[in-house]
Amino acid sequence: MIILHGKECEHLKPPDGDFRCFLYPQDLTTKAAFSNNGSNHTESETGIMIKWKEHTFYAAFRAAAPNLKQKGTYMTRQEALKHFLEAYVKDKQKEYIEKAEEEYRSRKDELTKDFIESFRRICLNIKEMQSAGQKEKIGYINYSMRRTYLLERKHEHVVEAFDKDWYFDTYPCRGTYDSGWAFKYLDALEDELEQLGKKYMGKIVKPDIERIKLEAAAAFNQWIVVLVKQAMADAIRLKDFDEIAREPDLEVRVGEHKGISEVVYKGDSVQEGSLFL
């Protein structure tokens, strides 16, 4: 890809074969140069992608826009990715995170009930294991997103109850929580970025999109945190929670599996929240 900017005059050599370039917004006035000359151009909010093969198209381009100058060599993957992040990713992430927020606010009561039901189920599983002598007092209950699940578009938080040894507990009690209400927007973000990435003619590849998706996941997960904080005041009033054997400083956490998590409940009080490893 060749980046062309306006306002600086210099002759361009005719291209050989399939020639492509990307015009930034300041050069959009040259659009008319291509509409009547058989070139293939695609418009976007950031510019025009132009592709042509015949030198006659190039001649029309130079005649219509004599003040264009080639500013560099072929755009590298790093340059394309930088432009992609700045032109699209930041705004699109914000857009879809706001959609998750809107979903939470419009369905807060329903989502709170769903979470409390998932909490009740893990408490029932704990009681069953404790009754069978398979589980000591509970010290931690974790709601964890998993990166492999996100890449597979599996919208579940793994719910695990541990004794005081936390991750060293050999036999944790496990369940799941359906977090699709938030993470469906992460998938929608991925889909749109994949389409936008096609504008860069192979410079933006699937691993780039997946990395961006995983980096954005924590922001979507924060709405799970907000929900759990909202719901815990009612969840801890459940009879099933009261009946489990637990450590006096039991913690409920929400975060990434064996990564950063936030304490949302500790020792009979709902927490304002802080991050822990």
XYZ file of C-alpha atoms in Angstrom:
277
model
C 0.000 0.000 0.000
C 1.274 3.474 -0.856
C 0.221 6.439 1.248
C -0.451 9.616 -0.713
C -0.953 13.079 0.750
C -1.924 16.332 -0.931
C -0.481 19.844 -0.914
C 3.032 18.898 -2.043
C 3.908 18.757 -5.739
C 6.098 16.003 -7.122
C 5.813 13.788 -10.183
C 4.977 10.148 -9.568
C 6.320 7.349 -11.685
C 3.665 5.260 -13.454
C 2.910 2.060 -11.541
C 3.615 -1.400 -12.871
C 0.724 -3.814 -12.884
C -1.724 -3.790 -10.007
C -1.209 -0.516 -8.141
C -3.075 0.431 -4.986
C -3.027 3.431 -2.733
C -4.899 4.891 0.211
C -5.928 8.532 0.237
C -6.310 10.220 3.600
C -9.258 12.603 4.244
C -7.392 15.736 3.155
C -7.247 14.239 -0.339
C -10.925 13.363 -0.672
C -11.361 16.203 -3.145
C -9.597 14.016 -5.703
C -12.445 11.516 -5.641
C -13.905 12.885 -8.869
C -10.686 11.976 -10.648
C -11.575 8.309 -10.465
C -15.337 8.178 -10.849
C -15.159 8.670 -14.614
C -11.938 6.833 -15.380
C -12.746 3.208 -14.629
C -10.834 2.925 -11.397
C -12.077 0.830 -8.517
C -12.370 2.935 -5.365
C -13.935 2.286 -1.965
C -14.913 5.158 0.294
C -14.770 5.173 4.084
C -14.812 7.759 6.827
C -11.013 7.764 6.817
C -10.348 8.034 3.103
C -10.605 6.342 -0.267
C -8.981 3.067 -1.241
C -8.101 3.148 -4.942
C -6.952 0.335 -7.203
C -6.192 0.493 -10.891
C -4.125 -1.450 -13.409
C -3.932 0.636 -16.558
C -1.520 3.542 -16.926
C -4.361 5.572 -18.389
C -6.017 5.561 -14.990
C -2.766 6.695 -13.443
C -2.518 9.515 -15.997
C -6.039 10.641 -15.138
C -5.122 10.559 -11.475
C -2.025 12.713 -11.949
C -3.841 15.137 -14.217
C -6.685 15.609 -11.743
C -4.497 15.795 -8.647
C -1.100 17.224 -9.688
C -0.305 18.351 -6.140
C -0.055 14.864 -4.658
C 3.219 13.548 -3.386
C 4.237 10.065 -2.380
C 5.143 10.449 1.290
C 6.888 7.168 1.845
C 7.389 3.632 0.721
C 4.949 0.761 1.052
C 3.015 0.852 4.312
C 4.357 -1.745 6.738
C 2.161 -3.994 8.859
C 3.107 -1.944 11.904
C 2.062 1.291 10.182
C -1.181 -0.265 8.987
C -1.961 -1.573 12.459
C -1.212 1.807 14.017
C -3.559 3.503 11.574
C -6.214 0.822 12.144
C -6.057 1.265 15.924
C -6.318 5.034 15.692
C -8.896 5.245 12.907
C -11.263 2.482 13.983
C -10.487 0.419 17.055
C -10.701 3.038 19.795
C -14.055 4.388 18.661
C -15.526 0.954 17.976
C -14.475 -0.365 21.385
C -16.140 2.602 23.032
C -19.275 2.061 20.955
C -19.688 -1.595 21.915
C -18.767 -1.117 25.567
C -21.517 1.492 25.702
C -23.905 -1.064 24.217
C -23.016 -3.482 27.042
C -23.634 -0.694 29.549
C -27.000 0.050 27.962
C -27.911 -3.652 28.146
C -27.018 -3.716 31.837
C -29.014 -0.599 32.668
C -32.097 -1.622 30.702
C -32.152 -5.189 32.106
C -30.595 -4.655 35.528
C -33.365 -6.324 37.554
C -33.540 -9.339 35.264
C -29.754 -9.723 35.130
C -29.523 -9.412 38.912
C -31.996 -12.279 39.321
C -30.021 -14.412 36.865
C -26.798 -13.819 38.767
C -28.402 -14.603 42.124
C -29.679 -17.867 40.665
C -26.142 -18.790 39.560
C -24.909 -17.974 43.070
C -27.631 -20.140 44.576
C -26.585 -23.061 42.359
C -22.952 -22.892 43.428
C -24.056 -22.746 47.064
C -26.175 -25.875 46.564
C -23.192 -27.643 44.995
C -21.001 -26.595 47.921
C -23.522 -27.907 50.443
C -23.693 -31.216 48.607
C -19.922 -31.626 48.630
C -19.647 -30.565 52.269
C -22.386 -33.009 53.259
C -20.385 -35.756 51.549
C -17.223 -34.715 53.406
C -15.548 -33.612 50.163
C -15.157 -29.925 50.923
C -13.830 -27.887 53.862
C -14.988 -24.401 54.780
C -15.174 -22.145 51.744
C -12.642 -19.336 51.573
C -13.129 -18.108 47.987
C -15.819 -18.055 45.327
C -14.478 -16.908 41.950
C -16.369 -15.800 38.844
C -13.722 -16.021 36.110
C -13.673 -15.214 32.412
C -11.370 -17.411 30.343
C -9.535 -16.222 27.263
C -9.905 -19.551 25.485
C -13.663 -19.346 25.982
C -13.755 -15.844 24.523
C -11.862 -16.936 21.403
C -14.329 -19.819 21.033
C -17.257 -17.410 21.573
C -18.314 -19.412 24.598
C -20.102 -16.923 26.837
C -19.582 -18.433 30.267
C -17.819 -17.401 33.426
C -16.487 -20.376 35.335
C -17.669 -20.295 38.946
C -15.339 -22.022 41.408
C -15.548 -22.407 45.176
C -12.254 -23.053 46.995
C -11.277 -23.698 50.579
C -8.763 -21.463 52.383
C -5.983 -22.746 50.097
C -7.588 -21.010 47.088
C -6.012 -22.275 43.838
C -4.136 -24.946 45.761
C -7.463 -26.549 46.642
C -7.299 -29.944 44.959
C -11.054 -30.394 44.569
C -12.806 -27.081 43.916
C -16.547 -26.964 43.476
C -17.417 -25.771 39.962
C -20.338 -24.217 38.110
C -20.993 -21.701 35.345
C -22.558 -18.288 34.880
C -24.000 -17.138 31.539
C -22.266 -13.842 30.733
C -23.484 -13.621 27.152
C -25.462 -10.450 27.824
C -22.131 -8.556 27.997
C -19.763 -10.597 25.855
C -22.045 -10.803 22.826
C -20.965 -7.204 22.224
C -17.318 -8.250 22.339
C -18.070 -10.709 19.528
C -19.915 -7.993 17.606
C -16.846 -5.763 17.994
C -14.667 -8.539 16.611
C -16.980 -9.023 13.616
C -16.982 -5.347 12.698
C -13.222 -4.989 13.107
C -12.673 -7.989 10.836
C -14.670 -6.251 8.118
C -12.885 -2.940 8.624
C -9.528 -4.717 8.580
C -10.179 -5.853 5.016
C -9.659 -2.264 3.886
C -5.940 -2.722 4.584
C -5.435 -5.349 1.872
C -3.978 -8.118 4.005
C -2.002 -5.925 6.380
C -4.464 -6.577 9.233
C -4.716 -10.308 9.944
C -6.903 -12.469 12.178
C -4.350 -12.719 15.042
C -4.360 -8.897 15.178
C -8.143 -8.887 15.611
C -8.002 -11.644 18.241
C -5.360 -9.767 20.222
C -7.459 -6.604 20.130
C -10.487 -8.629 21.250
C -8.690 -10.128 24.237
C -7.261 -6.765 25.254
C -10.774 -5.292 25.167
C -12.325 -8.146 27.167
C -11.497 -6.651 30.568
C -13.547 -3.538 29.799
C -16.603 -5.666 29.002
C -15.968 -7.787 32.081
C -16.187 -4.648 34.215
C -19.925 -4.636 33.609
C -20.056 -8.138 35.080
C -18.256 -6.686 38.106
C -20.790 -3.866 38.346
C -23.636 -6.365 38.170
C -22.175 -8.662 40.829
C -21.591 -5.755 43.205
C -25.215 -4.747 42.700
C -26.480 -8.281 43.279
C -24.307 -9.438 46.199
C -26.339 -7.615 48.861
C -29.284 -9.873 47.972
C -27.230 -12.965 47.133
C -25.726 -13.205 50.619
C -29.237 -13.261 52.111
C -29.962 -16.586 50.414
C -30.715 -19.429 52.805
C -28.460 -21.662 50.708
C -25.520 -19.301 51.273
C -26.225 -19.099 55.000
C -26.149 -22.888 55.240
C -22.692 -23.466 53.756
C -19.642 -23.768 56.005
C -17.362 -20.850 55.199
C -14.319 -19.028 56.454
C -15.082 -15.780 58.353
C -13.205 -13.758 55.711
C -14.672 -15.533 52.665
C -14.093 -13.573 49.451
C -16.182 -13.438 46.289
C -14.098 -12.304 43.306
C -14.764 -11.465 39.673
C -11.989 -11.355 37.083
C -9.768 -13.420 34.848
C -8.971 -17.043 35.595
C -5.779 -17.107 37.680
C -5.206 -13.476 36.763
C -6.399 -10.095 37.927
C -9.644 -10.276 39.901
C -11.687 -7.836 41.932
C -13.011 -8.518 45.416
C -16.753 -7.783 45.436
C -17.568 -9.367 48.813
C -15.461 -10.146 51.845
C -16.292 -11.186 55.388
C -20.007 -10.393 55.435
C -19.721 -7.086 53.586
C -20.041 -6.036 49.950
C -16.808 -4.378 48.812
C -16.356 -1.124 46.968
C -13.794 -3.043 44.965
C -10.065 -3.109 44.282
C -7.866 -5.170 41.980
C -5.764 -8.076 43.176
C -3.498 -10.599 41.497
